[in-house]
mmCIF file of C-alpha atoms and ligand atoms in Angstrom:
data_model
loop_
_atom_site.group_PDB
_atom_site.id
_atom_site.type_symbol
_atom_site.label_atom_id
_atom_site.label_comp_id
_atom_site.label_asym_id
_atom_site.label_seq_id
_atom_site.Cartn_x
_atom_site.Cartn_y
_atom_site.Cartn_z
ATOM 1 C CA UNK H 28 16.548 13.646 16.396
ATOM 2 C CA UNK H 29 20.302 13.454 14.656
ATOM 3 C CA UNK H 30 21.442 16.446 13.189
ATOM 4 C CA UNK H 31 21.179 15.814 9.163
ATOM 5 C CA UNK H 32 21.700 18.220 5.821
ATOM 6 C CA UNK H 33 18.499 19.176 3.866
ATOM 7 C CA UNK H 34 18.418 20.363 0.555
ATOM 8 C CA UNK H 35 15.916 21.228 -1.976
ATOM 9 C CA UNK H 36 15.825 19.541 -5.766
ATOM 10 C CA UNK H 37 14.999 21.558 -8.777
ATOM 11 C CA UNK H 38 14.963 18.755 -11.202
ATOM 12 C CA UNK H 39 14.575 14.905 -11.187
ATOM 13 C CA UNK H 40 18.232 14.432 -12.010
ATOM 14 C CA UNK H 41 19.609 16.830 -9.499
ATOM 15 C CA UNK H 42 17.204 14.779 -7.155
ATOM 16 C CA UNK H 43 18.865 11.293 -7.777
ATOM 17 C CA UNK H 44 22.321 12.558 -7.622
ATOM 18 C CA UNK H 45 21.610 13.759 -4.286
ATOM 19 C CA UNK H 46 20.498 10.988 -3.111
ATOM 20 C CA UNK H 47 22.876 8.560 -4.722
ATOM 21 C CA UNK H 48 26.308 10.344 -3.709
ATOM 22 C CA UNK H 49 24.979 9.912 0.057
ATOM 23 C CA UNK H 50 25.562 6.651 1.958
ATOM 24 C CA UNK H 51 22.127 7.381 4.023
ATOM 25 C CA UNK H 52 20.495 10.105 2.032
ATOM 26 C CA UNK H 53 16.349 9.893 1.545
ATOM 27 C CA UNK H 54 13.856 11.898 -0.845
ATOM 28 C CA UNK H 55 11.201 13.571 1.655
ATOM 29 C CA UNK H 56 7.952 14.910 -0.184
ATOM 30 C CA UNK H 57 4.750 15.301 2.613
ATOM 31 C CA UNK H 58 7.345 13.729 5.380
ATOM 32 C CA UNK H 59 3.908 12.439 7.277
ATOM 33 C CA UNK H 60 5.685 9.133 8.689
ATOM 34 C CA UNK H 61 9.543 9.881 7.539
ATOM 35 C CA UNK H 62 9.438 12.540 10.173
ATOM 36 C CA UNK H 63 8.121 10.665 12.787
ATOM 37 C CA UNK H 64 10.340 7.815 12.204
ATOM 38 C CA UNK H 65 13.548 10.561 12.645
ATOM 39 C CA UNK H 66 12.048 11.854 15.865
ATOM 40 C CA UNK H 67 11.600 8.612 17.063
ATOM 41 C CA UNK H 68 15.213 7.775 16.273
ATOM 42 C CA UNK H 69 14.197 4.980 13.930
ATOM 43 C CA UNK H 70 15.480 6.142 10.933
ATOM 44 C CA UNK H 71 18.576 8.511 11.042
ATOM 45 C CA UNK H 72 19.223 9.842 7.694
ATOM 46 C CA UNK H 73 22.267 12.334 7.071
ATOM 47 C CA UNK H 74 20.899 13.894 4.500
ATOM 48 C CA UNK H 75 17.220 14.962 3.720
ATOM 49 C CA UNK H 76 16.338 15.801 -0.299
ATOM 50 C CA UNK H 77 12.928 17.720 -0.858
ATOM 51 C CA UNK H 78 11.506 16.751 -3.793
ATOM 52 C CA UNK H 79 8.766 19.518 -3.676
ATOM 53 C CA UNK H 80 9.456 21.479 -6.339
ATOM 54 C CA UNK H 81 9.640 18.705 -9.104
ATOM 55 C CA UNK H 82 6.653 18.540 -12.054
ATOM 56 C CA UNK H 83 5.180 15.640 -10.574
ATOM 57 C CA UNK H 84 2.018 16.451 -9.804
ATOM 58 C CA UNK H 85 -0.307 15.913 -12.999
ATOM 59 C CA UNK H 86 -3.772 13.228 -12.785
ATOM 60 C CA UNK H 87 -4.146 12.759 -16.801
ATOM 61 C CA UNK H 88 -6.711 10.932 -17.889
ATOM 62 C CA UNK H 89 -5.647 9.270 -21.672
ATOM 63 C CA UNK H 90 -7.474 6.436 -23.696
ATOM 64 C CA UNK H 91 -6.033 3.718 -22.570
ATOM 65 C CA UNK H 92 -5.020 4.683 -19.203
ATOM 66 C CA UNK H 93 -4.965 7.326 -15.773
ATOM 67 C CA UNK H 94 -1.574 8.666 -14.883
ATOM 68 C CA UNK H 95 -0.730 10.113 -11.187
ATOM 69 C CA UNK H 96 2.515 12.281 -10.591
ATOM 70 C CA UNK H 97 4.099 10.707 -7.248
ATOM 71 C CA UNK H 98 3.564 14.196 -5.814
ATOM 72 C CA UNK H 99 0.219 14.084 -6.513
ATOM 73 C CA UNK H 100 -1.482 14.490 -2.753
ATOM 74 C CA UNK H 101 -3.833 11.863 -1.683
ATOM 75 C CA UNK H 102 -6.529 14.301 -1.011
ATOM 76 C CA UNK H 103 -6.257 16.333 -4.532
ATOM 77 C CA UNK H 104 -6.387 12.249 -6.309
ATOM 78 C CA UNK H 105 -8.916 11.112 -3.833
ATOM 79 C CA UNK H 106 -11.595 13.947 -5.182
ATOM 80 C CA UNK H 107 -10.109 14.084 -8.685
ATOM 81 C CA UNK H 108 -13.289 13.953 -10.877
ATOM 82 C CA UNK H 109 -11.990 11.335 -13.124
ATOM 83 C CA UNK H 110 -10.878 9.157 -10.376
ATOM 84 C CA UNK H 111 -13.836 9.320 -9.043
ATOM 85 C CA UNK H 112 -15.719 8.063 -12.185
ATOM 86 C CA UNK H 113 -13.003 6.111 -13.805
ATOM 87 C CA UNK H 114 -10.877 4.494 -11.113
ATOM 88 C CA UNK H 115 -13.654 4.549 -7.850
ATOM 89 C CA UNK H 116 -11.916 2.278 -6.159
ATOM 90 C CA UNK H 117 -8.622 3.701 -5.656
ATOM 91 C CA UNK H 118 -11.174 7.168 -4.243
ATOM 92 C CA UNK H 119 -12.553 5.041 -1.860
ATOM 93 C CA UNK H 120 -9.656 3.324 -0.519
ATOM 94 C CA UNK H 121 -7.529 7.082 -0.586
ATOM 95 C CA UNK H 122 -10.561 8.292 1.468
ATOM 96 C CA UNK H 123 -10.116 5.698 4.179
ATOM 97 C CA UNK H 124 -6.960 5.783 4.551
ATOM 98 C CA UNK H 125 -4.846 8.476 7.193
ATOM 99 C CA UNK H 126 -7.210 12.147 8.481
ATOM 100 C CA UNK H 127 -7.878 14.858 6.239
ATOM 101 C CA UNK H 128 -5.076 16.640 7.594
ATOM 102 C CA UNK H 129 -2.757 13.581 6.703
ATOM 103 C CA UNK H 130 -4.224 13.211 2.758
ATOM 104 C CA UNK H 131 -3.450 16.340 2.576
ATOM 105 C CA UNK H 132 0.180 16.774 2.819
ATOM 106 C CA UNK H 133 1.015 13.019 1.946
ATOM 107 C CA UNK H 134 1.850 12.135 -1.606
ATOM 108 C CA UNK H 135 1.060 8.756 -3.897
ATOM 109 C CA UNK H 136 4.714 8.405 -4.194
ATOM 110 C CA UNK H 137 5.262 8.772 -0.109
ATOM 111 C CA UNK H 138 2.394 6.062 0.314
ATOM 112 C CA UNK H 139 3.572 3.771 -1.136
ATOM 113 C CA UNK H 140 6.921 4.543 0.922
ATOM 114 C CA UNK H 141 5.432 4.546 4.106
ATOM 115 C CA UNK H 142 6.605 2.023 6.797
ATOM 116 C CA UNK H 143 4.859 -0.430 8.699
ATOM 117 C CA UNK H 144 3.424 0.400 11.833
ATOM 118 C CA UNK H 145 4.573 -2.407 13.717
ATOM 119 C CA UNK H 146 4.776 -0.807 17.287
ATOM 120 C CA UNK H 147 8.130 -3.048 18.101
ATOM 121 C CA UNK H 148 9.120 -1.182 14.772
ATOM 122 C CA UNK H 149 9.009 2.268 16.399
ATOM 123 C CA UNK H 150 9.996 1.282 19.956
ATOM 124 C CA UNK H 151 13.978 1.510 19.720
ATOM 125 C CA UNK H 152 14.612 -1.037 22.856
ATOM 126 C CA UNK H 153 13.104 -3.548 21.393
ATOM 127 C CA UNK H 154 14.174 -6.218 19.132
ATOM 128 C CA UNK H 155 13.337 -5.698 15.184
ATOM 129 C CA UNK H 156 14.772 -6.810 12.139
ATOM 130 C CA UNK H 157 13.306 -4.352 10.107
ATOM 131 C CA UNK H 158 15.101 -1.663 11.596
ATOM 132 C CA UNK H 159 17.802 -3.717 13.204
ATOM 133 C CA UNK H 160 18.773 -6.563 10.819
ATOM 134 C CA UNK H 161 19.839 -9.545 13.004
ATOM 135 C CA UNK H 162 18.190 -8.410 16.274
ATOM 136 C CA UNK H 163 15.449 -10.599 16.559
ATOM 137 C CA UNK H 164 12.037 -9.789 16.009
ATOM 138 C CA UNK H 165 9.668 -8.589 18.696
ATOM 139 C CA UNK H 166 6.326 -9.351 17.817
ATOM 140 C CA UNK H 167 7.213 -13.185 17.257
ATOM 141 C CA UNK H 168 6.360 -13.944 20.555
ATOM 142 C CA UNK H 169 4.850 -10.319 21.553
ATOM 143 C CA UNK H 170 2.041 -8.769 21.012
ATOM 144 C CA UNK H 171 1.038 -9.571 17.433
ATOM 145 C CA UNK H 172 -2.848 -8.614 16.806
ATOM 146 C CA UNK H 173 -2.066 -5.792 13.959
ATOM 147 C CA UNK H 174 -0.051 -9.003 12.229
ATOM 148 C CA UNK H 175 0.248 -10.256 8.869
ATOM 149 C CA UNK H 176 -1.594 -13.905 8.233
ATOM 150 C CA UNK H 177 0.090 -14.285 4.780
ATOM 151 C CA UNK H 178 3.413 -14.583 3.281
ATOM 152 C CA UNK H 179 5.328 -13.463 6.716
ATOM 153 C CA UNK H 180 8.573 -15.390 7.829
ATOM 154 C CA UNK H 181 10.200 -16.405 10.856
ATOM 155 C CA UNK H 182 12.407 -13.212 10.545
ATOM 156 C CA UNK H 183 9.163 -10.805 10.423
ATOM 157 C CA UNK H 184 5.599 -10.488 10.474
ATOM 158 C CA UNK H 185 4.695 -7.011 10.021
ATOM 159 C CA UNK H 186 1.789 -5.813 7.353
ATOM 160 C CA UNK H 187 1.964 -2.810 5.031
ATOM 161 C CA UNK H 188 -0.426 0.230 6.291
ATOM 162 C CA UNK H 189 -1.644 1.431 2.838
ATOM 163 C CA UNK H 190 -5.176 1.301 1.828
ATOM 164 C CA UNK H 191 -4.123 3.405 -1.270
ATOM 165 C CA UNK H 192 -1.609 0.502 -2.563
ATOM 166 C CA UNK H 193 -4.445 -2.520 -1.843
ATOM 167 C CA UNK H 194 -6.452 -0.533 -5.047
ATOM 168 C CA UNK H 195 -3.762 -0.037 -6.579
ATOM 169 C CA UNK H 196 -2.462 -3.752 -7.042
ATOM 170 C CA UNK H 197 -6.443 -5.042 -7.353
ATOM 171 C CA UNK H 198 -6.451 -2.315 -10.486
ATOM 172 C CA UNK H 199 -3.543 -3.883 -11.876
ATOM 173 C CA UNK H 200 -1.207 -0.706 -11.797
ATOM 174 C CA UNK H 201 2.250 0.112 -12.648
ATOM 175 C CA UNK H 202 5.212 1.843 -11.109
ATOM 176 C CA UNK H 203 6.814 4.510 -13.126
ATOM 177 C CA UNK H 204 10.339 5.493 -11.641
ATOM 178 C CA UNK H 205 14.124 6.610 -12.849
ATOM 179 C CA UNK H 206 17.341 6.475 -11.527
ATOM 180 C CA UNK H 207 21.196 6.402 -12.049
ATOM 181 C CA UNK H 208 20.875 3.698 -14.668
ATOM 182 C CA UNK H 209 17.733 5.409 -16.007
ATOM 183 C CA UNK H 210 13.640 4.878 -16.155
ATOM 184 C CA UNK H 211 12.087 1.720 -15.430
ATOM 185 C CA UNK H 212 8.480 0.258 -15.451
ATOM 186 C CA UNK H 213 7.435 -1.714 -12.084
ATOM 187 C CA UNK H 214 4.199 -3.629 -12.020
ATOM 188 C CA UNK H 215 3.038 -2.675 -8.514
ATOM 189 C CA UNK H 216 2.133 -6.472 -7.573
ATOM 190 C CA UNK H 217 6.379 -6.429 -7.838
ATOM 191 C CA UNK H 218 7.173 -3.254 -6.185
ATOM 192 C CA UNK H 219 6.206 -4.191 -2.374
ATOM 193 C CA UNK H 220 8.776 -7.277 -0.872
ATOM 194 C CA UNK H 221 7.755 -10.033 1.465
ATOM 195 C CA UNK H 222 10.178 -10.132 4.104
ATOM 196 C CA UNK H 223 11.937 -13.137 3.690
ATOM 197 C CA UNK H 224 15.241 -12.975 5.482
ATOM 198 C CA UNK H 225 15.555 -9.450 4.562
ATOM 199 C CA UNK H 226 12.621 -7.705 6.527
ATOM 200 C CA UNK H 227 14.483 -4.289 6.285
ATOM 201 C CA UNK H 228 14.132 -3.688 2.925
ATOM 202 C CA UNK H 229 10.556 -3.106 1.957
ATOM 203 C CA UNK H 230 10.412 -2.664 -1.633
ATOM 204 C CA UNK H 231 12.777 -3.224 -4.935
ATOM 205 C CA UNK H 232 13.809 0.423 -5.471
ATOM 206 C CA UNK H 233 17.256 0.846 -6.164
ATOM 207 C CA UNK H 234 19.877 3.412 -4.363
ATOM 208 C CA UNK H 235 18.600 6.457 -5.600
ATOM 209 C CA UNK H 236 15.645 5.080 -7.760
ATOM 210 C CA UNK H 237 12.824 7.916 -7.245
ATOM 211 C CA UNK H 238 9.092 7.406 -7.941
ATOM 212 C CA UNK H 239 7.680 9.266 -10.875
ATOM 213 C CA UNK H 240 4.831 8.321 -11.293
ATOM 214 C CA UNK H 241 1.617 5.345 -11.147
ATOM 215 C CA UNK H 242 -0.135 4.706 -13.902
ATOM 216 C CA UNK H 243 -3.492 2.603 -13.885
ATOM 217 C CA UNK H 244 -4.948 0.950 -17.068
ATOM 218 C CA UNK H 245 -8.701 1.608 -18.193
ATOM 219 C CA UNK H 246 -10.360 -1.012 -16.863
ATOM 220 C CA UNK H 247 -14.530 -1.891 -16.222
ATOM 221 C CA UNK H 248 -14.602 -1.450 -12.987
ATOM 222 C CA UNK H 249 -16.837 2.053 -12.600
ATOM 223 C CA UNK H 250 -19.361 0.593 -10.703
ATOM 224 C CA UNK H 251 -19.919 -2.427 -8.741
ATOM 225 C CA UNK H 252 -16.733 -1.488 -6.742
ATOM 226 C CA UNK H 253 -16.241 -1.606 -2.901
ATOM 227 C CA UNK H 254 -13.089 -0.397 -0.364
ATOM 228 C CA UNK H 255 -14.036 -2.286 3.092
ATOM 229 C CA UNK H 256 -11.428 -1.078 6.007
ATOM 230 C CA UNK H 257 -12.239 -3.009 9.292
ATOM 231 C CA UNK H 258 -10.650 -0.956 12.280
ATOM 232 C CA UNK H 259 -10.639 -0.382 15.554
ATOM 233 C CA UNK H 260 -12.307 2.770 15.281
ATOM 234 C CA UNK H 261 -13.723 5.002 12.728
ATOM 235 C CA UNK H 262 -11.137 7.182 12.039
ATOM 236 C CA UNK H 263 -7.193 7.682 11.495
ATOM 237 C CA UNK H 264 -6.546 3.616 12.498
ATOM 238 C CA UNK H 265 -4.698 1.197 10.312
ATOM 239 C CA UNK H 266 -6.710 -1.610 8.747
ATOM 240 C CA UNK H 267 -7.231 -5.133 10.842
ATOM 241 C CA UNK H 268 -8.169 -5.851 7.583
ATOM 242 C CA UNK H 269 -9.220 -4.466 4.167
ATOM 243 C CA UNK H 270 -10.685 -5.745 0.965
ATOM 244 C CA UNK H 271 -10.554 -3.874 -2.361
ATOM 245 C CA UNK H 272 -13.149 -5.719 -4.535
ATOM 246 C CA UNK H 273 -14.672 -4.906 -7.739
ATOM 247 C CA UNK H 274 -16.703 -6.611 -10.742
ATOM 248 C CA UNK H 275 -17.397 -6.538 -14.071
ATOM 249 C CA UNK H 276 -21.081 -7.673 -14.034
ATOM 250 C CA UNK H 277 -23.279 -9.658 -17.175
ATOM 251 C CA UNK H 278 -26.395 -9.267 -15.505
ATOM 252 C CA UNK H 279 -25.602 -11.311 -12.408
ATOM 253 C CA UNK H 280 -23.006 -13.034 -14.274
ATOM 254 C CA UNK H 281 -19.218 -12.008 -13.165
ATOM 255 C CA UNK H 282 -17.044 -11.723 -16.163
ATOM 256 C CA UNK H 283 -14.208 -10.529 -14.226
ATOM 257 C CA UNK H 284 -13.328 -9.979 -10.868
ATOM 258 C CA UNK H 285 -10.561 -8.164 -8.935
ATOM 259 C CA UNK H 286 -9.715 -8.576 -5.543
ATOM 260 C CA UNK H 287 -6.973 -7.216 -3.020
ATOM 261 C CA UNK H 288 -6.153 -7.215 0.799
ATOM 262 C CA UNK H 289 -4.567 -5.151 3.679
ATOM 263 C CA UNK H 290 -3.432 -5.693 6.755
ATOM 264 C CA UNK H 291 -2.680 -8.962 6.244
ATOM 265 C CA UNK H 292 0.890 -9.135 4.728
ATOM 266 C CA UNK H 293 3.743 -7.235 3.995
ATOM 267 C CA UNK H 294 2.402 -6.173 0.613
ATOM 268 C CA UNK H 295 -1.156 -5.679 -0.604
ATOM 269 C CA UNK H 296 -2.136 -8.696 -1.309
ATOM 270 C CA UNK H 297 -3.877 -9.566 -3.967
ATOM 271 C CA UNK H 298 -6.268 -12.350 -4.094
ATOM 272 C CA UNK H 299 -5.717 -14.173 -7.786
ATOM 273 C CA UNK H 300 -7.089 -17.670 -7.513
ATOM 274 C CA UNK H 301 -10.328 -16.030 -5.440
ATOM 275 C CA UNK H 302 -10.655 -13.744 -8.240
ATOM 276 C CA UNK H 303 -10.548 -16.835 -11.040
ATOM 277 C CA UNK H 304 -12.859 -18.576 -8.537
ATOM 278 C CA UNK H 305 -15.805 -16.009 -9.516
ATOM 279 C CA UNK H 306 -15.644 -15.810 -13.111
ATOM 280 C CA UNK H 307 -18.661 -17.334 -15.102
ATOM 281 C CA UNK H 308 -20.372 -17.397 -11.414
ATOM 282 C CA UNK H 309 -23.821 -15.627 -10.376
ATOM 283 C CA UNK H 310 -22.617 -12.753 -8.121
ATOM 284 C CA UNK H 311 -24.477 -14.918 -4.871
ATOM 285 C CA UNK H 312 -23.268 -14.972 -1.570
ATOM 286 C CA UNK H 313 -22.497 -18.411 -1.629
ATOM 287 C CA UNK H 314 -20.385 -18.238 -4.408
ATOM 288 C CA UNK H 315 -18.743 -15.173 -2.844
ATOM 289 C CA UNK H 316 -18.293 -17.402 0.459
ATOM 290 C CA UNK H 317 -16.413 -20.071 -2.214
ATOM 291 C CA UNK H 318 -13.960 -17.382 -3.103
ATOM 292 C CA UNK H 319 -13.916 -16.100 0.466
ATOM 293 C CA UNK H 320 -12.570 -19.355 1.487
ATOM 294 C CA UNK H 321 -10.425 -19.935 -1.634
ATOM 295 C CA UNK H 322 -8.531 -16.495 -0.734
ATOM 296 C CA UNK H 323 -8.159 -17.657 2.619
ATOM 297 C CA UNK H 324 -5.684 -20.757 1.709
ATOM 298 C CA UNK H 325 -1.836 -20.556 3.479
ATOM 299 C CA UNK H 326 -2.674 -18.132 5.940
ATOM 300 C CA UNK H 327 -1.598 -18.575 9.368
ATOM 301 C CA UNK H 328 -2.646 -16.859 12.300
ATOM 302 C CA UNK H 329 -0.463 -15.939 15.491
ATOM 303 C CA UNK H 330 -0.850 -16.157 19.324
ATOM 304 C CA UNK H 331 -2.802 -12.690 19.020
ATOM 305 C CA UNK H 332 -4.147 -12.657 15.528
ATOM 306 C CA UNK H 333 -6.282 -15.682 14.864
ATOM 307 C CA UNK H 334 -9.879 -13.538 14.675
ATOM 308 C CA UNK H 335 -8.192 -12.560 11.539
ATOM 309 C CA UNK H 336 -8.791 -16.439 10.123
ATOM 310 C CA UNK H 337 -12.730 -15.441 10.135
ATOM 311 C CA UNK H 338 -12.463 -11.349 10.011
ATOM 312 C CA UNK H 339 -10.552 -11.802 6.887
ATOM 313 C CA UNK H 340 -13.375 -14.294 4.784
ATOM 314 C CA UNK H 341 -16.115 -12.585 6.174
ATOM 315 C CA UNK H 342 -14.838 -9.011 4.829
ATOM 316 C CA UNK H 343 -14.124 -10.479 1.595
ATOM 317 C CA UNK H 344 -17.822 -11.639 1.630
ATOM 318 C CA UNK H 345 -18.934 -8.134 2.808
ATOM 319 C CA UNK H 346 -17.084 -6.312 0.257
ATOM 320 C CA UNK H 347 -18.421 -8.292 -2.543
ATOM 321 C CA UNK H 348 -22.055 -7.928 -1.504
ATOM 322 C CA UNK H 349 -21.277 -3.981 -1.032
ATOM 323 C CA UNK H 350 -20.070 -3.884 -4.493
ATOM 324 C CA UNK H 351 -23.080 -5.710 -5.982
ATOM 325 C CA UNK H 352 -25.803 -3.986 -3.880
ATOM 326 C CA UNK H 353 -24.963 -0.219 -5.789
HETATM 327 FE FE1 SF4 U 409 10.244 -5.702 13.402
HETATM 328 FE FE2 SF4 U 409 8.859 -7.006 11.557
HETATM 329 FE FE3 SF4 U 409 9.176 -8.093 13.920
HETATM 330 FE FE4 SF4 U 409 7.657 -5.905 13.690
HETATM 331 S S1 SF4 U 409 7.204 -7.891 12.805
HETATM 332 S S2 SF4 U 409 9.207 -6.350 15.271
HETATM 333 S S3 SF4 U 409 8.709 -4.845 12.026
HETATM 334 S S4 SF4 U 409 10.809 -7.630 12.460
#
């Protein structure tokens, strides 16, 4: 690991100056992938700024919507009581996300920070835009079964490892932060990138932009709600796939619909014209299937990836029937 300089904000302000004044200076909260990234030699920041100690932390619950401090930890929002009857969704998908352990020393602010897990990503002697803009890109070619099927580009094809951000765009949230030229609101369908021809840069924070906060609309969906993660095993593995669904039920009539996916691109991805496709519809498998295969329009599957073409539909199916069978 390179030697770096570590010091500890006591306000927000103090925070951002820190981090703006350095060239490579980054805000660490839990550090659950930042530190592995610096002791694999991926990321080599000079100077570390621990953001610990600012008010961030606060789940309130208001009438119109929830707001999360970006220090809240995934394990404290994940069994908050209101999330859990307000916003059951974004529980869920918390819950299946990272170990115990991890939820509890990662923040909502660090996971939506968190890098993808793109093994060529990690492994320094390989080729990889992302962390080496211009080198090539390893998994173009490699071994590409973790791989996005939407939105990638010929510079990379890596997905984003969140389950907590795939509720998070489904539920229509936005991105509180500040920075040198002050606060700003971010819906969080905007916040994530698509690679483009600049894989490195993941998200549209500015130099020295810092997360405050998420906040998350009221919003039906306290019931017929479902987080599907398909995985290679159980526990602590990133999503093949994963399908935030939830519906606003008339009967067996959908009057709205939300839908979102992991593991498939390099941003949640949220599933729009599938969700239009179910409004005014009986909540059927068939018409599930419909939207299934609506969702499922532009993607492209690599050498190793293509069970992802069927995986992907047939989750979206599963989740939907999960969520109506409550
Ligand atoms: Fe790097 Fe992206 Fe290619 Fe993975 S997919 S090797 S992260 S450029």
């Amino acid at each position: 690991m390179n030697p770096f300089s570590f010091v500890r904000a006591n306000s927000p302000k103090a925070a951002i100056d820190a981090v703006s004044k350095g060239d490579n200076s980054r805000f660490i909260a839990g550090g659950t992938n930042l530190l592995d990234l610096m002791k694999n030699g991926v990321m080599q920041p000079e100077k570390l700024v621990d953001i610990n100690n600012l008010p961030l932390k606060d789940i309130q619950l208001s009438k119109d919507k929830l707001h999360i401090g970006a220090l809240a930890l995934n394990s404290t929002v994940a069994a908050d009581n209101q999330v859990k009857a307000q916003f059951p969704l974004l529980s869920q998908a918390l819950l299946a996300g990272a170990s115990q352990q991890l939820r509890n020393m990662a923040t909502v602010g660090g996971n939506m920070m968190q890098r993808t897990r793109c093994s060529y990503f990690y492994d320094t002697a390989m080729p990889c835009n992302k962390r080496q803009p211009g080198s090539g890109c390893g998994a173009i070619g490699g071994v590409n079964r973790m791989h996005a099927i939407f939105g990638a580009s010929d510079k990379c094809i890596a997905v984003h490892p969140s389950d907590m951000c795939v509720a998070l765009v489904a539920l229509d949230a936005t991105v509180l932060v500040t920075g040198p030229k002050g606060e700003r609101k971010i819906p969080f369908a905007d916040f994530h990138r698509l690679p483009g021809d600049t894989p490195e840069k993941d998200n549209n924070l500015g130099k020295g932009e810092l997360i405050t906060a998420v906040e998350i609309p009221n919003n039906p969906y306290t019931k017929n709600i479902y987080y599907l993660k398909v995985r290679d095993r159980a526990s602590y593995a990133f999503a093949l796939v994963s399908v935030a669904a939830a519906l606003e039920l008339d009967g067996n009539v959908i009057k709205s619909a939300r839908l979102a996916m992991g593991g498939v691109a390099h941003k949640p991805w949220r599933l729009a014209a599938a969700e239009q496709s179910l409004i005014g519809k009986t909540a059927t498998e068939e018409n599930f299937r419909v939207a299934a295969t609506v969702a499922m329009e532009n993607a492209k599957a690599y050498e190793h990836n293509s069970f992802k073409l069927q995986l992907a539909p047939n989750s979206i199916v599963t989740a939907l029937l999960k969520a109506t069978s409550v």
